[in-house]
Amino acid sequence: MTRPLPEEVRRVASIGGGPIGGGWTAHFLARGYAVRSYLHDASEETAFRRIVETAWRSLETLGLEEHASLERLHVTSDLAEAVGDAEFVQESAPENLDIKRSLYAILGDLTPPDTIIASSTSGLTMTDIQAQCPTPARTVVGHPFNPPYLLPLVEIAGGRDTAPEAVAWARAFYRAAGKEPLVLTREIPGFIATRLQEALWREALHMVANDEATPEQIDLALRHGPGPRLALMGQCMAFHVACGEGGMATNLDQFGPALELPWSRLAAPALTRELRDRMVEGCDAMAAGRGFEELAAGRDRGIVAILQAIRASRPDP
Amino acid sequence: MTRPLPEEVRRVASIGGGPIGGGWTAHFLARGYAVRSYLHDASEETAFRRIVETAWRSLETLGLEEHASLERLHVTSDLAEAVGDAEFVQESAPENLDIKRSLYAILGDLTPPDTIIASSTSGLTMTDIQAQCPTPARTVVGHPFNPPYLLPLVEIAGGRDTAPEAVAWARAFYRAAGKEPLVLTREIPGFIATRLQEALWREALHMVANDEATPEQIDLALRHGPGPRLALMGQCMAFHVACGEGGMATNLDQFGPALELPWSRLAAPALTRELRDRMVEGCDAMAAGRGFEELAAGRDRGIVAILQAIRASRPDP
């Protein structure tokens, strides 16, 4: 076993010349790693470097690691050169199962045997991607949100042949690399964040198709309604805090019947005692002893800061 | 016709002693209005004033209007006294159709005949609420997002007997009062923002019920994934910008097939040519001539500011 400790990784390979591959490259450079980026076609290099340089400006504002430098980027179209001595590989090839399968068949041999390989796929499962990989135990999904150099979330899920320790290592590595890792309990289509976003997106498309709202109305509603709150507090805790001292229990016991109302095209699950208790216990765990007033004060402080930040970030009209 | 111009309103009545009624009261006071707040029971006054004073701290940070003062609040349990000379009424009574109907039956006589009455209801329709109101033409829905003193959105919809000019006046008034009004094309259950939020919420409940995610995982996914982006850019423009120069057209033409994938329990609508074109035209209108790079730069600047604001708003751990 020659796998380094997650926090001792220094050399990362990034595969893919698009916005996701370029975004990951910028992120890893900003955190002080040496990055080898593989482009399928050398002609992509100009566009690729432009993505990285654009991202760099935001990353500078957020704060670079001590040794971070764009000089530590090496771009190549030789896959073996990109991954040959990598201590971690982030794969962001096109979202096509055949392409990813063929790629992992080769990557499995080219990448040092203990190096973790993570896929940026937003919808494919690692069970499908790793099917032809000779060394599938070290392959995982590591799904970022766009733009990957700014949004902290990385959803991690192993496939059927992934070793549990590979998932644990990936989680620790992403955390060391400044991301917010979320390990899925099991492989589900669309993972967690994309499923939630997709439900919202499909409702939006239905509304536009049925003349109930325009794209402009949908975006205005999201930006000025739930958006600033979701940046700070998830939907579960938002409802927990909205119900005062009674919290999530009051929300479900009092507003549970609203789940039967036609407020979305998505039918709600049966609100069983077990589901109720899971929601309540989950919110209690997140509250971690903080009462309603403390949680609401923190929410308000955060939303005020976000509103001020949005105001200040816009150029004068 | 004695209705004042929307920007000349000075006296507002707020009905309801809960978090929404209290939140509206604080908002209107902060914008410099004189506010008469009606509480169903005088014993609610201490709790009510506490809601207003808590909100006031955030409103001070965001910036008060010149003449704004908590001294301009008058609390009463006499409904006629609250609304008798109001130039605008914001009703936030309990979310119960019988209660609201009975209330509007009385309000219709007590409120000066041209004064607009807006309901904070999050799910009832004005057609149902105004059924027993003797003067329904001036009643509208004016649905805020919680907390109403911070989140700018107000969804406006008239009922069957609402006059179109009442809707137009309400829109102009809310804008003058510092909110972001969104007038619905027609009355739909859950309006726009709540429908979108409800689709997301129901998907979340399904996932918890099926052991696919915990409430903690759902909130973490939202806060660190789509959240910071939704505060700045709606889902339509987020996809438009994510697809580079091709924008929403590329998103739908290339990823349209993903709508068939089981990424949510909500089935997608048929992606007709007409729906595609509406989405593309909506995004083009919002882009208002700005190309991909300018939009992406604005998005990144905003997200950076939001991430910094969230970081700064948290007390040291």
mmCIF file with all atom_site columns, N, CA and C in Angstrom, chain A residues 200-247:
data_model
loop_
_atom_site.group_PDB
_atom_site.id
_atom_site.type_symbol
_atom_site.label_atom_id
_atom_site.label_alt_id
_atom_site.label_comp_id
_atom_site.label_asym_id
_atom_site.label_entity_id
_atom_site.label_seq_id
_atom_site.pdbx_PDB_ins_code
_atom_site.Cartn_x
_atom_site.Cartn_y
_atom_site.Cartn_z
_atom_site.occupancy
_atom_site.B_iso_or_equiv
_atom_site.pdbx_formal_charge
_atom_site.auth_seq_id
_atom_site.auth_comp_id
_atom_site.auth_asym_id
_atom_site.auth_atom_id
_atom_site.pdbx_PDB_model_num
ATOM 1   N N  . LEU A 1 200 ? -36.914 20.616 -8.638  1.00 0.00 ? 200 LEU A N  1
ATOM 2   C CA . LEU A 1 200 ? -37.226 22.033 -8.812  1.00 0.00 ? 200 LEU A CA 1
ATOM 3   C C  . LEU A 1 200 ? -37.246 22.402 -10.304 1.00 0.00 ? 200 LEU A C  1
ATOM 4   N N  . TRP A 1 201 ? -36.265 21.912 -11.040 1.00 0.00 ? 201 TRP A N  1
ATOM 5   C CA . TRP A 1 201 ? -36.134 22.229 -12.468 1.00 0.00 ? 201 TRP A CA 1
ATOM 6   C C  . TRP A 1 201 ? -37.309 21.666 -13.264 1.00 0.00 ? 201 TRP A C  1
ATOM 7   N N  . ARG A 1 202 ? -37.719 20.439 -12.944 1.00 0.00 ? 202 ARG A N  1
ATOM 8   C CA . ARG A 1 202 ? -38.833 19.838 -13.681 1.00 0.00 ? 202 ARG A CA 1
ATOM 9   C C  . ARG A 1 202 ? -40.146 20.562 -13.368 1.00 0.00 ? 202 ARG A C  1
ATOM 10  N N  . GLU A 1 203 ? -40.326 20.949 -12.108 1.00 0.00 ? 203 GLU A N  1
ATOM 11  C CA . GLU A 1 203 ? -41.521 21.737 -11.770 1.00 0.00 ? 203 GLU A CA 1
ATOM 12  C C  . GLU A 1 203 ? -41.511 23.045 -12.573 1.00 0.00 ? 203 GLU A C  1
ATOM 13  N N  . ALA A 1 204 ? -40.335 23.653 -12.676 1.00 0.00 ? 204 ALA A N  1
ATOM 14  C CA . ALA A 1 204 ? -40.209 24.903 -13.438 1.00 0.00 ? 204 ALA A CA 1
ATOM 15  C C  . ALA A 1 204 ? -40.572 24.686 -14.905 1.00 0.00 ? 204 ALA A C  1
ATOM 16  N N  . LEU A 1 205 ? -40.080 23.619 -15.503 1.00 0.00 ? 205 LEU A N  1
ATOM 17  C CA . LEU A 1 205 ? -40.379 23.348 -16.912 1.00 0.00 ? 205 LEU A CA 1
ATOM 18  C C  . LEU A 1 205 ? -41.877 23.104 -17.109 1.00 0.00 ? 205 LEU A C  1
ATOM 19  N N  . HIS A 1 206 ? -42.497 22.358 -16.189 1.00 0.00 ? 206 HIS A N  1
ATOM 20  C CA . HIS A 1 206 ? -43.940 22.160 -16.275 1.00 0.00 ? 206 HIS A CA 1
ATOM 21  C C  . HIS A 1 206 ? -44.668 23.501 -16.237 1.00 0.00 ? 206 HIS A C  1
ATOM 22  N N  . MET A 1 207 ? -44.239 24.379 -15.347 1.00 0.00 ? 207 MET A N  1
ATOM 23  C CA . MET A 1 207 ? -44.928 25.653 -15.212 1.00 0.00 ? 207 MET A CA 1
ATOM 24  C C  . MET A 1 207 ? -44.794 26.499 -16.484 1.00 0.00 ? 207 MET A C  1
ATOM 25  N N  . VAL A 1 208 ? -43.625 26.484 -17.087 1.00 0.00 ? 208 VAL A N  1
ATOM 26  C CA . VAL A 1 208 ? -43.450 27.233 -18.339 1.00 0.00 ? 208 VAL A CA 1
ATOM 27  C C  . VAL A 1 208 ? -44.286 26.588 -19.442 1.00 0.00 ? 208 VAL A C  1
ATOM 28  N N  . ALA A 1 209 ? -44.279 25.257 -19.505 1.00 0.00 ? 209 ALA A N  1
ATOM 29  C CA . ALA A 1 209 ? -45.037 24.554 -20.551 1.00 0.00 ? 209 ALA A CA 1
ATOM 30  C C  . ALA A 1 209 ? -46.532 24.842 -20.426 1.00 0.00 ? 209 ALA A C  1
ATOM 31  N N  . ASN A 1 210 ? -47.002 25.083 -19.192 1.00 0.00 ? 210 ASN A N  1
ATOM 32  C CA . ASN A 1 210 ? -48.434 25.288 -18.954 1.00 0.00 ? 210 ASN A CA 1
ATOM 33  C C  . ASN A 1 210 ? -48.835 26.744 -18.770 1.00 0.00 ? 210 ASN A C  1
ATOM 34  N N  . ASP A 1 211 ? -47.952 27.655 -19.171 1.00 0.00 ? 211 ASP A N  1
ATOM 35  C CA . ASP A 1 211 ? -48.290 29.084 -19.062 1.00 0.00 ? 211 ASP A CA 1
ATOM 36  C C  . ASP A 1 211 ? -48.548 29.528 -17.638 1.00 0.00 ? 211 ASP A C  1
ATOM 37  N N  . GLU A 1 212 ? -47.991 28.853 -16.676 1.00 0.00 ? 212 GLU A N  1
ATOM 38  C CA . GLU A 1 212 ? -48.181 29.252 -15.285 1.00 0.00 ? 212 GLU A CA 1
ATOM 39  C C  . GLU A 1 212 ? -47.092 30.225 -14.845 1.00 0.00 ? 212 GLU A C  1
ATOM 40  N N  . ALA A 1 213 ? -45.955 30.199 -15.515 1.00 0.00 ? 213 ALA A N  1
ATOM 41  C CA . ALA A 1 213 ? -44.865 31.113 -15.172 1.00 0.00 ? 213 ALA A CA 1
ATOM 42  C C  . ALA A 1 213 ? -43.926 31.211 -16.361 1.00 0.00 ? 213 ALA A C  1
ATOM 43  N N  . THR A 1 214 ? -43.193 32.310 -16.436 1.00 0.00 ? 214 THR A N  1
ATOM 44  C CA . THR A 1 214 ? -42.152 32.464 -17.457 1.00 0.00 ? 214 THR A CA 1
ATOM 45  C C  . THR A 1 214 ? -40.802 32.165 -16.812 1.00 0.00 ? 214 THR A C  1
ATOM 46  N N  . PRO A 1 215 ? -39.767 31.900 -17.626 1.00 0.00 ? 215 PRO A N  1
ATOM 47  C CA . PRO A 1 215 ? -38.428 31.710 -17.044 1.00 0.00 ? 215 PRO A CA 1
ATOM 48  C C  . PRO A 1 215 ? -38.014 32.908 -16.174 1.00 0.00 ? 215 PRO A C  1
ATOM 49  N N  . GLU A 1 216 ? -38.390 34.116 -16.595 1.00 0.00 ? 216 GLU A N  1
ATOM 50  C CA . GLU A 1 216 ? -38.025 35.299 -15.819 1.00 0.00 ? 216 GLU A CA 1
ATOM 51  C C  . GLU A 1 216 ? -38.697 35.272 -14.445 1.00 0.00 ? 216 GLU A C  1
ATOM 52  N N  . GLN A 1 217 ? -39.976 34.893 -14.407 1.00 0.00 ? 217 GLN A N  1
ATOM 53  C CA . GLN A 1 217 ? -40.679 34.839 -13.116 1.00 0.00 ? 217 GLN A CA 1
ATOM 54  C C  . GLN A 1 217 ? -40.070 33.772 -12.206 1.00 0.00 ? 217 GLN A C  1
ATOM 55  N N  . ILE A 1 218 ? -39.699 32.658 -12.794 1.00 0.00 ? 218 ILE A N  1
ATOM 56  C CA . ILE A 1 218 ? -39.103 31.574 -12.007 1.00 0.00 ? 218 ILE A CA 1
ATOM 57  C C  . ILE A 1 218 ? -37.782 32.027 -11.380 1.00 0.00 ? 218 ILE A C  1
ATOM 58  N N  . ASP A 1 219 ? -36.947 32.664 -12.181 1.00 0.00 ? 219 ASP A N  1
ATOM 59  C CA . ASP A 1 219 ? -35.653 33.086 -11.646 1.00 0.00 ? 219 ASP A CA 1
ATOM 60  C C  . ASP A 1 219 ? -35.802 34.191 -10.610 1.00 0.00 ? 219 ASP A C  1
ATOM 61  N N  . LEU A 1 220 ? -36.728 35.124 -10.864 1.00 0.00 ? 220 LEU A N  1
ATOM 62  C CA . LEU A 1 220 ? -36.955 36.191 -9.890  1.00 0.00 ? 220 LEU A CA 1
ATOM 63  C C  . LEU A 1 220 ? -37.450 35.591 -8.562  1.00 0.00 ? 220 LEU A C  1
ATOM 64  N N  . ALA A 1 221 ? -38.364 34.628 -8.663  1.00 0.00 ? 221 ALA A N  1
ATOM 65  C CA . ALA A 1 221 ? -38.903 33.993 -7.458  1.00 0.00 ? 221 ALA A CA 1
ATOM 66  C C  . ALA A 1 221 ? -37.794 33.297 -6.663  1.00 0.00 ? 221 ALA A C  1
ATOM 67  N N  . LEU A 1 222 ? -36.900 32.620 -7.342  1.00 0.00 ? 222 LEU A N  1
ATOM 68  C CA . LEU A 1 222 ? -35.841 31.891 -6.636  1.00 0.00 ? 222 LEU A CA 1
ATOM 69  C C  . LEU A 1 222 ? -34.809 32.830 -6.019  1.00 0.00 ? 222 LEU A C  1
ATOM 70  N N  . ARG A 1 223 ? -34.410 33.851 -6.771  1.00 0.00 ? 223 ARG A N  1
ATOM 71  C CA . ARG A 1 223 ? -33.349 34.752 -6.301  1.00 0.00 ? 223 ARG A CA 1
ATOM 72  C C  . ARG A 1 223 ? -33.782 35.586 -5.106  1.00 0.00 ? 223 ARG A C  1
ATOM 73  N N  . HIS A 1 224 ? -35.038 36.022 -5.134  1.00 0.00 ? 224 HIS A N  1
ATOM 74  C CA . HIS A 1 224 ? -35.492 36.916 -4.076  1.00 0.00 ? 224 HIS A CA 1
ATOM 75  C C  . HIS A 1 224 ? -36.303 36.194 -3.004  1.00 0.00 ? 224 HIS A C  1
ATOM 76  N N  . GLY A 1 225 ? -36.609 34.915 -3.234  1.00 0.00 ? 225 GLY A N  1
ATOM 77  C CA . GLY A 1 225 ? -37.354 34.132 -2.249  1.00 0.00 ? 225 GLY A CA 1
ATOM 78  C C  . GLY A 1 225 ? -36.429 33.161 -1.523  1.00 0.00 ? 225 GLY A C  1
ATOM 79  N N  . PRO A 1 226 ? -36.519 31.874 -1.846  1.00 0.00 ? 226 PRO A N  1
ATOM 80  C CA . PRO A 1 226 ? -35.752 30.892 -1.077  1.00 0.00 ? 226 PRO A CA 1
ATOM 81  C C  . PRO A 1 226 ? -34.233 30.976 -1.248  1.00 0.00 ? 226 PRO A C  1
ATOM 82  N N  . GLY A 1 227 ? -33.759 31.575 -2.343  1.00 0.00 ? 227 GLY A N  1
ATOM 83  C CA . GLY A 1 227 ? -32.325 31.558 -2.638  1.00 0.00 ? 227 GLY A CA 1
ATOM 84  C C  . GLY A 1 227 ? -31.409 32.027 -1.516  1.00 0.00 ? 227 GLY A C  1
ATOM 85  N N  . PRO A 1 228 ? -31.570 33.286 -1.071  1.00 0.00 ? 228 PRO A N  1
ATOM 86  C CA . PRO A 1 228 ? -30.639 33.781 -0.041  1.00 0.00 ? 228 PRO A CA 1
ATOM 87  C C  . PRO A 1 228 ? -30.669 32.949 1.243   1.00 0.00 ? 228 PRO A C  1
ATOM 88  N N  . ARG A 1 229 ? -31.794 32.305 1.516   1.00 0.00 ? 229 ARG A N  1
ATOM 89  C CA . ARG A 1 229 ? -31.899 31.478 2.714   1.00 0.00 ? 229 ARG A CA 1
ATOM 90  C C  . ARG A 1 229 ? -31.218 30.136 2.497   1.00 0.00 ? 229 ARG A C  1
ATOM 91  N N  . LEU A 1 230 ? -31.356 29.566 1.289   1.00 0.00 ? 230 LEU A N  1
ATOM 92  C CA . LEU A 1 230 ? -30.749 28.263 0.998   1.00 0.00 ? 230 LEU A CA 1
ATOM 93  C C  . LEU A 1 230 ? -29.233 28.320 0.976   1.00 0.00 ? 230 LEU A C  1
ATOM 94  N N  . ALA A 1 231 ? -28.682 29.495 0.726   1.00 0.00 ? 231 ALA A N  1
ATOM 95  C CA . ALA A 1 231 ? -27.231 29.623 0.741   1.00 0.00 ? 231 ALA A CA 1
ATOM 96  C C  . ALA A 1 231 ? -26.707 29.436 2.155   1.00 0.00 ? 231 ALA A C  1
ATOM 97  N N  . LEU A 1 232 ? -27.578 29.622 3.116   1.00 0.00 ? 232 LEU A N  1
ATOM 98  C CA . LEU A 1 232 ? -27.166 29.651 4.513   1.00 0.00 ? 232 LEU A CA 1
ATOM 99  C C  . LEU A 1 232 ? -27.695 28.480 5.306   1.00 0.00 ? 232 LEU A C  1
ATOM 100 N N  . MET A 1 233 ? -28.863 28.010 4.961   1.00 0.00 ? 233 MET A N  1
ATOM 101 C CA . MET A 1 233 ? -29.597 27.056 5.772   1.00 0.00 ? 233 MET A CA 1
ATOM 102 C C  . MET A 1 233 ? -30.373 26.148 4.810   1.00 0.00 ? 233 MET A C  1
ATOM 103 N N  . GLY A 1 234 ? -30.243 24.824 4.963   1.00 0.00 ? 234 GLY A N  1
ATOM 104 C CA . GLY A 1 234 ? -30.975 23.917 4.075   1.00 0.00 ? 234 GLY A CA 1
ATOM 105 C C  . GLY A 1 234 ? -32.474 23.985 4.312   1.00 0.00 ? 234 GLY A C  1
ATOM 106 N N  . GLN A 1 235 ? -33.241 23.311 3.456   1.00 0.00 ? 235 GLN A N  1
ATOM 107 C CA . GLN A 1 235 ? -34.694 23.397 3.553   1.00 0.00 ? 235 GLN A CA 1
ATOM 108 C C  . GLN A 1 235 ? -35.208 22.792 4.858   1.00 0.00 ? 235 GLN A C  1
ATOM 109 N N  . CYS A 1 236 ? -34.559 21.752 5.347   1.00 0.00 ? 236 CYS A N  1
ATOM 110 C CA . CYS A 1 236 ? -35.020 21.125 6.598   1.00 0.00 ? 236 CYS A CA 1
ATOM 111 C C  . CYS A 1 236 ? -34.888 22.106 7.759   1.00 0.00 ? 236 CYS A C  1
ATOM 112 N N  . MET A 1 237 ? -33.706 22.693 7.909   1.00 0.00 ? 237 MET A N  1
ATOM 113 C CA . MET A 1 237 ? -33.520 23.630 9.013   1.00 0.00 ? 237 MET A CA 1
ATOM 114 C C  . MET A 1 237 ? -34.303 24.923 8.802   1.00 0.00 ? 237 MET A C  1
ATOM 115 N N  . ALA A 1 238 ? -34.535 25.316 7.562   1.00 0.00 ? 238 ALA A N  1
ATOM 116 C CA . ALA A 1 238 ? -35.343 26.516 7.304   1.00 0.00 ? 238 ALA A CA 1
ATOM 117 C C  . ALA A 1 238 ? -36.745 26.313 7.857   1.00 0.00 ? 238 ALA A C  1
ATOM 118 N N  . PHE A 1 239 ? -37.334 25.144 7.636   1.00 0.00 ? 239 PHE A N  1
ATOM 119 C CA . PHE A 1 239 ? -38.675 24.869 8.160   1.00 0.00 ? 239 PHE A CA 1
ATOM 120 C C  . PHE A 1 239 ? -38.626 24.683 9.678   1.00 0.00 ? 239 PHE A C  1
ATOM 121 N N  . HIS A 1 240 ? -37.562 24.059 10.167  1.00 0.00 ? 240 HIS A N  1
ATOM 122 C CA . HIS A 1 240 ? -37.407 23.874 11.614  1.00 0.00 ? 240 HIS A CA 1
ATOM 123 C C  . HIS A 1 240 ? -37.439 25.230 12.329  1.00 0.00 ? 240 HIS A C  1
ATOM 124 N N  . VAL A 1 241 ? -36.689 26.177 11.810  1.00 0.00 ? 241 VAL A N  1
ATOM 125 C CA . VAL A 1 241 ? -36.597 27.494 12.449  1.00 0.00 ? 241 VAL A CA 1
ATOM 126 C C  . VAL A 1 241 ? -37.858 28.330 12.206  1.00 0.00 ? 241 VAL A C  1
ATOM 127 N N  . ALA A 1 242 ? -38.495 28.123 11.051  1.00 0.00 ? 242 ALA A N  1
ATOM 128 C CA . ALA A 1 242 ? -39.703 28.910 10.739  1.00 0.00 ? 242 ALA A CA 1
ATOM 129 C C  . ALA A 1 242 ? -40.841 28.585 11.701  1.00 0.00 ? 242 ALA A C  1
ATOM 130 N N  . CYS A 1 243 ? -40.782 27.423 12.352  1.00 0.00 ? 243 CYS A N  1
ATOM 131 C CA . CYS A 1 243 ? -41.885 27.031 13.232  1.00 0.00 ? 243 CYS A CA 1
ATOM 132 C C  . CYS A 1 243 ? -41.621 27.332 14.697  1.00 0.00 ? 243 CYS A C  1
ATOM 133 N N  . GLY A 1 244 ? -40.663 28.199 14.973  1.00 0.00 ? 244 GLY A N  1
ATOM 134 C CA . GLY A 1 244 ? -40.430 28.621 16.350  1.00 0.00 ? 244 GLY A CA 1
ATOM 135 C C  . GLY A 1 244 ? -40.000 27.474 17.242  1.00 0.00 ? 244 GLY A C  1
ATOM 136 N N  . GLU A 1 245 ? -40.401 27.568 18.515  1.00 0.00 ? 245 GLU A N  1
ATOM 137 C CA . GLU A 1 245 ? -39.957 26.568 19.498  1.00 0.00 ? 245 GLU A CA 1
ATOM 138 C C  . GLU A 1 245 ? -40.370 25.155 19.085  1.00 0.00 ? 245 GLU A C  1
ATOM 139 N N  . GLY A 1 246 ? -41.483 25.016 18.389  1.00 0.00 ? 246 GLY A N  1
ATOM 140 C CA . GLY A 1 246 ? -41.975 23.686 18.023  1.00 0.00 ? 246 GLY A CA 1
ATOM 141 C C  . GLY A 1 246 ? -41.151 23.001 16.949  1.00 0.00 ? 246 GLY A C  1
ATOM 142 N N  . GLY A 1 247 ? -40.423 23.801 16.172  1.00 0.00 ? 247 GLY A N  1
ATOM 143 C CA . GLY A 1 247 ? -39.514 23.250 15.187  1.00 0.00 ? 247 GLY A CA 1
ATOM 144 C C  . GLY A 1 247 ? -40.155 22.329 14.160  1.00 0.00 ? 247 GLY A C  1
#
